[in-house]
Short mmCIF file of C-alpha atoms in Angstrom, two decimals:
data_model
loop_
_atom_site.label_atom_id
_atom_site.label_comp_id
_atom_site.label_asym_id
_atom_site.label_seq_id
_atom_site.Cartn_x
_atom_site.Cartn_y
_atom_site.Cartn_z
CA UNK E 1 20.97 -72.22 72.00
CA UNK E 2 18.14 -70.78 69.43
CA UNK E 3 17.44 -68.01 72.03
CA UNK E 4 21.03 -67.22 72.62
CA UNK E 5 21.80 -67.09 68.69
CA UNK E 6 18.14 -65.05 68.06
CA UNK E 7 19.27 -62.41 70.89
CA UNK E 8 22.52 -61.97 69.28
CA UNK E 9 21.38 -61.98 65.83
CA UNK E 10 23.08 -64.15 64.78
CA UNK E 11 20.90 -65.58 62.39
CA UNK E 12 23.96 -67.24 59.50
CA UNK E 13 25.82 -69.03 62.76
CA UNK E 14 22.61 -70.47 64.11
CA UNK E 15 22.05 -72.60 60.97
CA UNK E 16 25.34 -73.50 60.68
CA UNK E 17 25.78 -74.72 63.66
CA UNK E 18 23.13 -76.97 62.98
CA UNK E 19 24.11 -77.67 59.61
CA UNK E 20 27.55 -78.36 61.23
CA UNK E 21 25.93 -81.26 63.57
CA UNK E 22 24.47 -82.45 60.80
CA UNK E 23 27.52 -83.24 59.02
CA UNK E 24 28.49 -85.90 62.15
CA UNK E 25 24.46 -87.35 62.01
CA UNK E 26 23.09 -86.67 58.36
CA UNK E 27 20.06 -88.38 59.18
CA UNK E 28 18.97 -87.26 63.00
CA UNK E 29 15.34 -86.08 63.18
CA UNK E 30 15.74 -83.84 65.74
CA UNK E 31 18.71 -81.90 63.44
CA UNK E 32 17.32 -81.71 61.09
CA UNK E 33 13.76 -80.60 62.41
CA UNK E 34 15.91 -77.38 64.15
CA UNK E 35 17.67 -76.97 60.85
CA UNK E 36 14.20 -76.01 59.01
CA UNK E 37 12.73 -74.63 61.87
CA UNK E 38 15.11 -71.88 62.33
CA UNK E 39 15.84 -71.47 58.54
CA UNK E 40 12.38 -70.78 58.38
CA UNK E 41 12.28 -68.39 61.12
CA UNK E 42 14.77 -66.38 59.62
CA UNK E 43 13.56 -66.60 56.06
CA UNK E 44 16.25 -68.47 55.07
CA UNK E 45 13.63 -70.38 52.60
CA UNK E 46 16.43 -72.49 50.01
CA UNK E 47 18.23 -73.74 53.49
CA UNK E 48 14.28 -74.66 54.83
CA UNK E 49 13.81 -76.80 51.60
CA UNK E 50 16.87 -78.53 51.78
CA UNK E 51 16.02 -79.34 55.80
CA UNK E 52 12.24 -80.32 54.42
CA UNK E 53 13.84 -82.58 51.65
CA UNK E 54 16.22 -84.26 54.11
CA UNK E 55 13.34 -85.26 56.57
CA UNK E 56 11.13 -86.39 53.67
CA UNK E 57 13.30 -89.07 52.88
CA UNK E 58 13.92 -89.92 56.10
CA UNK E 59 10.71 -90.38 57.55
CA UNK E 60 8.54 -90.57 54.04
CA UNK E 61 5.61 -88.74 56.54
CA UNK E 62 3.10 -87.03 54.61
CA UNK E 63 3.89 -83.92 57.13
CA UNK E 64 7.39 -83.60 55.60
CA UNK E 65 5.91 -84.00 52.59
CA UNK E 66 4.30 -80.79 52.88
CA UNK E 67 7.26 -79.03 54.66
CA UNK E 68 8.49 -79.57 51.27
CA UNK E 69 5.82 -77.76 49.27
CA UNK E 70 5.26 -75.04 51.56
CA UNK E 71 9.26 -74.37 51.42
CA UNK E 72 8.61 -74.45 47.50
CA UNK E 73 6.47 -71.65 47.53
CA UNK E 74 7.61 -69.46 50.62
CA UNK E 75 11.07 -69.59 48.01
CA UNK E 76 8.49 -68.35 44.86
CA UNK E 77 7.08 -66.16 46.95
CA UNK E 78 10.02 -64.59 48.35
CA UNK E 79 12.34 -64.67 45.68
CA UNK E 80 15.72 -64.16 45.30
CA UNK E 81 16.14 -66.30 42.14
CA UNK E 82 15.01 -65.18 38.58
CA UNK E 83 11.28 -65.31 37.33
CA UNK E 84 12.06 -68.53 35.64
CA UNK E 85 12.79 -70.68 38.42
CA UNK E 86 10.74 -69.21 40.60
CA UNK E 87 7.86 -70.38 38.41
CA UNK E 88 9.66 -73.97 38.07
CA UNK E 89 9.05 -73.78 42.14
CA UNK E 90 5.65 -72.58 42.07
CA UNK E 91 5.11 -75.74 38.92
CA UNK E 92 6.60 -78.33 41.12
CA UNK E 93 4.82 -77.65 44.56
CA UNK E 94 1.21 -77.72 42.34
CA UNK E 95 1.95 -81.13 41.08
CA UNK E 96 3.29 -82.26 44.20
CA UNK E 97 -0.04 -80.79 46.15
CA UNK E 98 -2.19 -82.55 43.23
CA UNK E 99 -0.76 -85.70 43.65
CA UNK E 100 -1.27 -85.43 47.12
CA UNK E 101 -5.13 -84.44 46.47
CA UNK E 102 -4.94 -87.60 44.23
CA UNK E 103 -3.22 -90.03 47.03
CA UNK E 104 -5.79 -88.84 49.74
CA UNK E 105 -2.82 -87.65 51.17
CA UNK E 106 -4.32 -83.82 51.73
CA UNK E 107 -6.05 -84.40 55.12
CA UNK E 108 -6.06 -81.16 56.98
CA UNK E 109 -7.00 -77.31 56.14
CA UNK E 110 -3.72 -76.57 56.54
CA UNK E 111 -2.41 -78.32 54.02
CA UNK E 112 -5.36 -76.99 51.90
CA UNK E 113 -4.07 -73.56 52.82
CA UNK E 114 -0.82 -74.08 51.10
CA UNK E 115 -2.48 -76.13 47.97
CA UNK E 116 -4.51 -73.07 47.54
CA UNK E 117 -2.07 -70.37 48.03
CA UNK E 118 0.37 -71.92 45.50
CA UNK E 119 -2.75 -71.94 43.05
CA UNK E 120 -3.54 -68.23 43.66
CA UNK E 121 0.44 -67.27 43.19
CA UNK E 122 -0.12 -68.30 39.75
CA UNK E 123 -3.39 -66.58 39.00
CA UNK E 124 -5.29 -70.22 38.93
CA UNK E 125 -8.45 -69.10 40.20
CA UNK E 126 -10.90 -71.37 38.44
CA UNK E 127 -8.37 -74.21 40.07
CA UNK E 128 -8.72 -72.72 43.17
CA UNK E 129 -12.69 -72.93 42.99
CA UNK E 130 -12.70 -76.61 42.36
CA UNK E 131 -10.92 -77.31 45.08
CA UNK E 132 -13.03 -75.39 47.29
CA UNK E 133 -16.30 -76.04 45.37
CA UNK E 134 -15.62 -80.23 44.95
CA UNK E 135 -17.32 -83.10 46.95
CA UNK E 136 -14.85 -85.22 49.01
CA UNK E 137 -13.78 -85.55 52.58
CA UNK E 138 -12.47 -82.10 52.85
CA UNK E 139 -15.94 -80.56 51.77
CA UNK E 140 -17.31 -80.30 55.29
CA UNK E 141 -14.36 -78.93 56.75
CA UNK E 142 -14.23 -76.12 54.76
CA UNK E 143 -17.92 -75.42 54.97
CA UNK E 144 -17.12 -74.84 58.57
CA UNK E 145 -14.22 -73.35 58.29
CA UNK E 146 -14.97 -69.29 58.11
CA UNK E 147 -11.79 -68.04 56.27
CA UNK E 148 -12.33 -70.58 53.51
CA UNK E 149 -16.08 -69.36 53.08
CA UNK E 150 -14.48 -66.24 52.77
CA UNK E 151 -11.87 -67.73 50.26
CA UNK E 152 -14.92 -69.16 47.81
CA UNK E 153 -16.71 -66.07 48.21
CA UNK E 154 -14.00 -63.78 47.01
CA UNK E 155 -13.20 -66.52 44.12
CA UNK E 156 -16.60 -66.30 42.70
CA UNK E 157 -16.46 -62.57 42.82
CA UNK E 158 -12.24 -63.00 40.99
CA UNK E 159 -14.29 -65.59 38.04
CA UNK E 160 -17.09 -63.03 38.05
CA UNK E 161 -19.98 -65.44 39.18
CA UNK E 162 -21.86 -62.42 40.80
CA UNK E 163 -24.97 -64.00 41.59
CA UNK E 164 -23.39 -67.10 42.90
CA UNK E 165 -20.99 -64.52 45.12
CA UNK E 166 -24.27 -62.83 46.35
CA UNK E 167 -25.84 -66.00 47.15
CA UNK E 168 -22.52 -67.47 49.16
CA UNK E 169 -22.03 -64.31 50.83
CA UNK E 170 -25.44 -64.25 52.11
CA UNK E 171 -25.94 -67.37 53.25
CA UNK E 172 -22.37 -67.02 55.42
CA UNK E 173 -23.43 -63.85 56.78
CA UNK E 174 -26.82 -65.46 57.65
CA UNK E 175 -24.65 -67.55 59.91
CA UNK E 176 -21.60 -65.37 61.67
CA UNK E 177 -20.52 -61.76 60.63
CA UNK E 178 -17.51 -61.40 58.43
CA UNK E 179 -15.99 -58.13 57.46
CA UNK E 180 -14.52 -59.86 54.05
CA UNK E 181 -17.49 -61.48 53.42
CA UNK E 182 -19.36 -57.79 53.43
CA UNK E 183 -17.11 -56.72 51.06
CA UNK E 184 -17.45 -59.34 48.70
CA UNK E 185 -21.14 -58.71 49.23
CA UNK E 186 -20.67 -55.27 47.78
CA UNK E 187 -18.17 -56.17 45.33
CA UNK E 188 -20.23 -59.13 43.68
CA UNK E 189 -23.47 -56.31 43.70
CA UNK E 190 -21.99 -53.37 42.41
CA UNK E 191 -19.97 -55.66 39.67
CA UNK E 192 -23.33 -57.30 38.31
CA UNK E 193 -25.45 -53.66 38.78
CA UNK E 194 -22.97 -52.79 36.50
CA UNK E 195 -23.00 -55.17 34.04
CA UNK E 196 -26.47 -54.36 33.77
CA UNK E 197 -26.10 -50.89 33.18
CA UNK E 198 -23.11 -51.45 30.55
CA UNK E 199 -25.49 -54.08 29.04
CA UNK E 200 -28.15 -51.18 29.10
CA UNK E 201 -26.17 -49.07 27.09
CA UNK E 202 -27.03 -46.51 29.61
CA UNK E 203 -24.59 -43.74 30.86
CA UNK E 204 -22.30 -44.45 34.35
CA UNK E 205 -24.28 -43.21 37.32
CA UNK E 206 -27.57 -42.38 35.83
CA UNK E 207 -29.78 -45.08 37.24
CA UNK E 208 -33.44 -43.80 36.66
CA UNK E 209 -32.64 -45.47 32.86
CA UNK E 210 -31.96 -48.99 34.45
CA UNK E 211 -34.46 -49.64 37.21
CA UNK E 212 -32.74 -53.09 37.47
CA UNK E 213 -29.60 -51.83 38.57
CA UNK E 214 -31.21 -49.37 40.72
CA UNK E 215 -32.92 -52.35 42.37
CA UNK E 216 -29.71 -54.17 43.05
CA UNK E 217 -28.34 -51.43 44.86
CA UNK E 218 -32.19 -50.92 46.77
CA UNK E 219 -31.78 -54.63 47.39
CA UNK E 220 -28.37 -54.90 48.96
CA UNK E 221 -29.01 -51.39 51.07
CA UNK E 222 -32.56 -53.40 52.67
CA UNK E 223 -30.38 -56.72 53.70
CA UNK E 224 -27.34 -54.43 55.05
CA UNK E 225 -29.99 -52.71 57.07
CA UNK E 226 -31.80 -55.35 58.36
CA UNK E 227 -28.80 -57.02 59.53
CA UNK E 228 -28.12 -53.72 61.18
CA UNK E 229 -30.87 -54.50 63.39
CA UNK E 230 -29.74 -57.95 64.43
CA UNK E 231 -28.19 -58.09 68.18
CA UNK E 232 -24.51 -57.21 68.09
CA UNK E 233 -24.21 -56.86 64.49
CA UNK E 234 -25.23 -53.08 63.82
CA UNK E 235 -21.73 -51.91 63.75
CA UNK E 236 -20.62 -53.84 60.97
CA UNK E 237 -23.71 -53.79 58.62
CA UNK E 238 -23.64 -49.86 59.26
CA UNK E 239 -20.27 -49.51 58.60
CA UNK E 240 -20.93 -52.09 55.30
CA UNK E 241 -23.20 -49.52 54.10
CA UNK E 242 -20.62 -46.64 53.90
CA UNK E 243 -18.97 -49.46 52.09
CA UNK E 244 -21.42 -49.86 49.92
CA UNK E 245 -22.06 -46.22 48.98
CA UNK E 246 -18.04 -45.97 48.68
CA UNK E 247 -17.80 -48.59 46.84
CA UNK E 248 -20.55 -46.87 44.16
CA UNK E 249 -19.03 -43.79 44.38
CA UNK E 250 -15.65 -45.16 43.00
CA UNK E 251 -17.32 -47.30 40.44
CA UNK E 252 -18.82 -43.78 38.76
CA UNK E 253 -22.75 -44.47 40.19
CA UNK E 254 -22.89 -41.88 42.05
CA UNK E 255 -26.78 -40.98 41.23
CA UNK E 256 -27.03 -44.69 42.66
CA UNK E 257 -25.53 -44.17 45.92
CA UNK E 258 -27.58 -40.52 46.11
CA UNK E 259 -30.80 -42.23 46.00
CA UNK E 260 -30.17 -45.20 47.69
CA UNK E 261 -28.08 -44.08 50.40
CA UNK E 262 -28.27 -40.49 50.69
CA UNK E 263 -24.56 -39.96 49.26
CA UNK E 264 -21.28 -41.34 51.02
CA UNK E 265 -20.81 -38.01 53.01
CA UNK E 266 -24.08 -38.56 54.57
CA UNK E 267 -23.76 -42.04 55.10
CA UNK E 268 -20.17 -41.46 56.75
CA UNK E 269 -21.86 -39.23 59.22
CA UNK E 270 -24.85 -41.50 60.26
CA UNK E 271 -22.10 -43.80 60.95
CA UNK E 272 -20.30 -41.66 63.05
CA UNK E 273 -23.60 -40.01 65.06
CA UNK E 274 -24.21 -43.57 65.80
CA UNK E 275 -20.53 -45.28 66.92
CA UNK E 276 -18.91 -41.79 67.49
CA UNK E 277 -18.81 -43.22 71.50
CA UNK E 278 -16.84 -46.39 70.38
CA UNK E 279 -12.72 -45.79 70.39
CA UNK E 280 -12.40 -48.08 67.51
CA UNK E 281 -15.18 -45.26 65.37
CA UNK E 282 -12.16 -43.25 64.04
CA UNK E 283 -9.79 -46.17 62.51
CA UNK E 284 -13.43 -47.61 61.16
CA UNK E 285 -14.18 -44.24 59.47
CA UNK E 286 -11.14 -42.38 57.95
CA UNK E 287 -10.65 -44.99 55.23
CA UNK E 288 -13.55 -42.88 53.63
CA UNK E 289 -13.16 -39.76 54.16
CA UNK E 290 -10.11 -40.31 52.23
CA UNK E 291 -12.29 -41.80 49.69
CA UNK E 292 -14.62 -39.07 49.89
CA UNK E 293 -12.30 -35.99 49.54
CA UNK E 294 -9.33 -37.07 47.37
CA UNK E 295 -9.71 -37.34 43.98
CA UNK E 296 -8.49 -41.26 43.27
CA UNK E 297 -6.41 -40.21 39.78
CA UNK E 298 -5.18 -36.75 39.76
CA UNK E 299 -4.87 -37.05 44.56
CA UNK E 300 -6.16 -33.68 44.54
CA UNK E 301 -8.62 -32.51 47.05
CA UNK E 302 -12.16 -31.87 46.37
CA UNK E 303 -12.55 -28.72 48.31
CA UNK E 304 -16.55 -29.17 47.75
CA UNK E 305 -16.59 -32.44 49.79
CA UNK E 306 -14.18 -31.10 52.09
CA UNK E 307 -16.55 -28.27 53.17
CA UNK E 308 -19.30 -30.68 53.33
CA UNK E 309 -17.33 -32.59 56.52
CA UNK E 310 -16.57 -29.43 57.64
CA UNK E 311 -19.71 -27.95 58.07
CA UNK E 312 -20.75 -31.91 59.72
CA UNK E 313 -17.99 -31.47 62.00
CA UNK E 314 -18.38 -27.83 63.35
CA UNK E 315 -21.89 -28.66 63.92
CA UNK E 316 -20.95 -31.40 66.36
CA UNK E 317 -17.45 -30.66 67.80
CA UNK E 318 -18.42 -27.70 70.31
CA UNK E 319 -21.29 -29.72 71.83
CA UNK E 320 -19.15 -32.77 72.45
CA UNK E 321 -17.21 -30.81 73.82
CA UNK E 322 -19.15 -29.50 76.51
CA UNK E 323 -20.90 -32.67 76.71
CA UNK E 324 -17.43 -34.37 77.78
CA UNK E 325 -16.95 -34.48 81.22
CA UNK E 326 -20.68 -35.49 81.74
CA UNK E 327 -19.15 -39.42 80.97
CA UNK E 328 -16.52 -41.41 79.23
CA UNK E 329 -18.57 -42.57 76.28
CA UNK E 330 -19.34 -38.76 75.64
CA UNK E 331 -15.84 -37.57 75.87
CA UNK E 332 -14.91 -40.64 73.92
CA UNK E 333 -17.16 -39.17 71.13
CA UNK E 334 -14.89 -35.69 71.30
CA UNK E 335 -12.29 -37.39 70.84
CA UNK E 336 -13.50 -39.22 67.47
CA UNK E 337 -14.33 -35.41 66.34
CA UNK E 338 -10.91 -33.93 66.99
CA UNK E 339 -9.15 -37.10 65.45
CA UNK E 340 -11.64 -36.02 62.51
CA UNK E 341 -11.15 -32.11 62.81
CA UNK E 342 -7.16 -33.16 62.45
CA UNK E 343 -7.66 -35.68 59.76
CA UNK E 344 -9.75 -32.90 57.71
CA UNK E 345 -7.04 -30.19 58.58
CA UNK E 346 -4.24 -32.33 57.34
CA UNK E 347 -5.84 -33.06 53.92
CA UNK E 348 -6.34 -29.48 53.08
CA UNK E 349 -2.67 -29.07 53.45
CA UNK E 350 -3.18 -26.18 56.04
CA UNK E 351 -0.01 -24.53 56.07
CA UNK E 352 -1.20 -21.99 58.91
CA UNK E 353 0.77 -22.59 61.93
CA UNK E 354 -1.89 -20.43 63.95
CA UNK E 355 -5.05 -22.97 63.06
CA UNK E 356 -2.74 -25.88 64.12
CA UNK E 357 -2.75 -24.87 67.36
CA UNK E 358 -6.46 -23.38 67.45
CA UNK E 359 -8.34 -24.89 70.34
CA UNK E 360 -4.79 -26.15 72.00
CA UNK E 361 -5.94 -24.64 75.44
CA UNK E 362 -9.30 -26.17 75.40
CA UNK E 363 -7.62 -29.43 74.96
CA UNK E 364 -5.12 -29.36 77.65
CA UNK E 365 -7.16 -27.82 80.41
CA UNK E 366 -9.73 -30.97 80.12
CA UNK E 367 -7.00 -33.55 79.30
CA UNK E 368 -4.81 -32.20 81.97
CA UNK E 369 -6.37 -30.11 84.15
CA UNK E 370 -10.18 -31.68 84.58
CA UNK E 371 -11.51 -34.00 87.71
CA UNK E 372 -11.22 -36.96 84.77
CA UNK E 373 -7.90 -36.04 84.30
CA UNK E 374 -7.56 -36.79 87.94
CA UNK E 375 -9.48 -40.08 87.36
CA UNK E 376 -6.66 -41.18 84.94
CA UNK E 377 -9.48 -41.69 82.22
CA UNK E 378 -7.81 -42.63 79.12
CA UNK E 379 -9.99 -40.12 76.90
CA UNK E 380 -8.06 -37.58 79.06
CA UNK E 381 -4.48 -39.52 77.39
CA UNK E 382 -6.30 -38.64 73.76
CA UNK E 383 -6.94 -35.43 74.12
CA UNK E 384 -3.64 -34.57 75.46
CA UNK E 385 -2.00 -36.57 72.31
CA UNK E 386 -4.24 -34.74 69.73
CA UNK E 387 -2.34 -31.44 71.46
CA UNK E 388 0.80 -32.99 71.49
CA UNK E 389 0.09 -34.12 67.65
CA UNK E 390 -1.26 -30.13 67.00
CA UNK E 391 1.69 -28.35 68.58
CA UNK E 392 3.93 -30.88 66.64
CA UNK E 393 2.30 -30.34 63.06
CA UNK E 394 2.69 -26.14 63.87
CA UNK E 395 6.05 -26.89 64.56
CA UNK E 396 7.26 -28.28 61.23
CA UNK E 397 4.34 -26.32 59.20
CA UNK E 398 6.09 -23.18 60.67
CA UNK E 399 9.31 -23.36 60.68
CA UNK E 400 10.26 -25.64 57.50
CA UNK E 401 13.35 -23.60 56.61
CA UNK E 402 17.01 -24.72 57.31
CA UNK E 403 17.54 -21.60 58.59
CA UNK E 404 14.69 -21.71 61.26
CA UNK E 405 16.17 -24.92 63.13
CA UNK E 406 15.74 -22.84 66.62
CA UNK E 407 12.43 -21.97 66.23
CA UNK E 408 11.52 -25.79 64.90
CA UNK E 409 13.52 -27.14 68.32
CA UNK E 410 11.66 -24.40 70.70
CA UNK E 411 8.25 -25.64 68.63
CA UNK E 412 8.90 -29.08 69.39
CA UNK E 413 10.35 -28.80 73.40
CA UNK E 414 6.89 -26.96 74.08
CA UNK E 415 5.03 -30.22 72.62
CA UNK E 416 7.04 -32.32 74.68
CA UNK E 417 6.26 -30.53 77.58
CA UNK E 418 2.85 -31.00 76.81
CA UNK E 419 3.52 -35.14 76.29
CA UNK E 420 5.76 -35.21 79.10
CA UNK E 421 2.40 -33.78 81.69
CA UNK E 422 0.25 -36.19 79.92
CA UNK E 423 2.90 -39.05 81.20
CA UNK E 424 2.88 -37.92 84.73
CA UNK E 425 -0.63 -37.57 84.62
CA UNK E 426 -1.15 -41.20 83.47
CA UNK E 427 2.01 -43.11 83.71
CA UNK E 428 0.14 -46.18 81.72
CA UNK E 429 -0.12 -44.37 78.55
CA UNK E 430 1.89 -45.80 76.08
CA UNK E 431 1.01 -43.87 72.27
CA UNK E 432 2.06 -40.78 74.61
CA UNK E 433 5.79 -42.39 75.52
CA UNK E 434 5.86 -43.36 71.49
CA UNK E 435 5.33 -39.97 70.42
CA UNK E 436 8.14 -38.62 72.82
CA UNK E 437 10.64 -40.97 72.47
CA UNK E 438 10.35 -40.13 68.40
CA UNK E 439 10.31 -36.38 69.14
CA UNK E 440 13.54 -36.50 71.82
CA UNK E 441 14.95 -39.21 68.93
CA UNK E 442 14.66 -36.31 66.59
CA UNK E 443 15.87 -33.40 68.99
CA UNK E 444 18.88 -35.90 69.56
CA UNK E 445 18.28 -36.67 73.24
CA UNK E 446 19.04 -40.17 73.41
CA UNK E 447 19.07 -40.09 77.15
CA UNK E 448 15.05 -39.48 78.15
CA UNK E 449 14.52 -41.25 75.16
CA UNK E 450 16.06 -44.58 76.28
CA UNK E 451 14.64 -43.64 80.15
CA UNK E 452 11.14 -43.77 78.75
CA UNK E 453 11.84 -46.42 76.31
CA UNK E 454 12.55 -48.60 79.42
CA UNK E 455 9.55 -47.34 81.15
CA UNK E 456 7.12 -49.39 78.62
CA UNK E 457 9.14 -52.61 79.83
CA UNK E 458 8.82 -54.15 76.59
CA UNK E 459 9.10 -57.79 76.73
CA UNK E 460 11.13 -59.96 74.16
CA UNK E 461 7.70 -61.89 73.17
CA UNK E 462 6.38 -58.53 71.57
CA UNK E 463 9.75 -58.15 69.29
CA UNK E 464 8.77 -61.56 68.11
CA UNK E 465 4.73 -60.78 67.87
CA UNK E 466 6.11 -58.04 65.61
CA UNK E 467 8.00 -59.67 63.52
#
């Protein structure tokens, strides 16, 4: 029945049908447990809490108990009703959860989960941290739990105990590598360097007048880098260090992260000499050259950092290039440049149809037209989607007029050409089917569209993975 009503949509007539049963057994279990499970599922949070309510007085289980404060705040948290009752929700499910706490009736990390995330909907972070921070029989659990480490970490860092936050971060990424707990590293160390400086007196940036906060920023670049040279763990303590140096940078030390780290730019490209062979180097790495070349309050472009990557890139796209068809891991690394070369094009607002579509030819005749291409290699896939992605942007940066519809259509058949030989060269590919089903979506042809759609044989349990 649930998959039946869920393939329909019909979301309304699936509770009501149970809500309809229920009105012939008011107090069956199994009802009533279907009732708030699919209410839930379909975010239907007031029906969830009346389900949860229902069951709590029928079974008086501690689990229900919680049903009913988690329904409590998923209804404060999604609201529909006005700020005052919504904080009458968030009011009730605290007490409930501290009388819980109180009964010994908070057993799991679970139900810590919800305790805590009802606290931090109302701001109550120092509440939050005595949870977390109290002896009991929970303590242990969350020692060993890694997303609650993370949880104090970042609390200490919200109630602006920075050397406690240094000292909990460290001693959890002593243990097991944590991306958040990185951050937090950073966070907690460029929040007390500055402290120091404001306490200093001393002007934003200028750290030769406060060797103290010059060593905190010394100190936290020698752990990052010494972690860098434990087994497994370079990527992420190299990648914390552009962190770090972005994270300076946006804080207004930028003489800090000059003689500490070199400058982000620099530190952006040491990252990417090193990991520019990984595929996951590009999605690690464009966070920051955002960061780097945008201007955070007026989002204008700072042409001076923007030549800076420039003159990184062209000194290291031509010989990737050539060095591509040598191995995968090499062409891999082309393919992290041209994602860059794009990245760096698009933010300079490069209305130039013509350098859209520079270096087109070089791209298809390896991605198409090379013995990996006949390997099915799936840096060969890349390279033909950065063309696709090129022809496309030429398209619509050349012909943005009404008037020049035609030329826009012709524009955008040639870079589904291009998609189309990347498909029959690798069948398996599926960014290059998304990219043509949006551009024969927007050329109106609903018939390849749907064809290739039911190529990717999408099953149901993705829609559901997805939300």
């Amino acid at each position: 029945l649930m998959l039946a009503f869920r393939t329909l949509g019909l979301l309304d007539e699936e509770i009501a049908v149970y809500a309809g049963a229920l009105e012939f057994q008011p107090e069956d279990i199994k009802l009533n447990t279907k009732l708030f499970m699919a209410a839930s599922r379909n975010g239907m949070y007031k029906e969830q809490h009346q389900a949860a309510v229902t069951l709590s007085k029928i079974t008086k289980q501690d689990k229900h108990m919680w049903w009913v404060i988690a329904s409590l705040m998923l209804q404060a948290k999604y609201p529909k009703l006005d700020d005052t009752t919504q904080r009458l929700q968030l009011t009730l499910a605290e007490r409930m959860s501290e009388k819980a706490l109180a009964d010994g009736k908070l057993k799991t990390v679970e139900e810590l989960r919800v305790y805590l995330d009802v606290l931090d909907m109302q701001n109550k972070h120092s509440a939050m941290a005595d949870v977390l921070f109290a002896d009991g029989p929970l303590s242990e659990k969350i020692i060993n739990d890694p997303d609650l480490v993370t949880q104090r970490i970042e609390l200490l860092v919200k109630t602006h105990e920075y050397d406690k936050a240094i000292e909990a971060a460290i001693t959890s990424l002593e243990i097991r590598e944590n991306w958040l707990d990185y951050k937090h590293y950073i966070a907690a160390s460029v929040a007390k360097l500055g402290l120091i400086i404001k306490d200093a007196n001393a002007n934003l940036g200028l750290a030769e007048f406060v060797p103290e906060a010059l060593a905190i920023a010394e100190n936290a670049c020698a752990t990052l880098n010494r972690w860098a040279q434990i087994r497994g763990r370079a990527r992420g303590a190299k990648l914390a260090l552009v962190e770090l140096a972005a994270t300076l940078d946006t804080a207004g030390y930028t003489e800090i992260a000059t003689k500490t780290l070199s400058g982000l730019g620099n530190q952006i490209w040491a990252y990417i000499d090193q990991f520019q062979s990984k595929t996951i180097c590009y999605k690690d790495i464009m966070p920051y050259f955002i960061i780097a070349i945008v201007e955070p309050t007026s989002k204008t472009v700072n042409q001076q950092a923007l030549e800076f990557h420039r003159k990184q890139l062209e000194t290291r796209v031509d010989s990737a290039c050539e060095s591509a068809t040598q191995s995968e891991d090499l062409a891999q690394s082309w393919v992290n440049l041209e994602k860059i070369r794009y990245l760096l094009q698009a933010l300079s607002d490069d209305v130039n149809p013509e350098n859209w579509v520079l270096g087109v030819d070089r791209l298809l005749q390896y991605g198409l037209d090379s013995n990996q291409a006949q390997k099915k290699q799936a840096s060969c896939s890349d390279i033909v989607l950065i063309a696709g992605q090129r022809l496309i942007q030429a398209s619509f940066v050349g012909f943005s007029e009404t008037s020049q519809r035609p030329q826009l259509h012709a524009g955008l058949f040639a870079a589904l050409c291009v998609l189309e030989a990347g498909i029959k060269q690798n069948d398996g590919s599926f960014l290059l089917k998304l990219y043509a089903i949006r551009i024969y979506l927007f050329l109106s042809c609903y018939e390849r569209a749907r064809a290739i759609y039911d190529s990717l044989n999408i099953k149901n349990v993705q829609f559901d993975t997805l939300g």
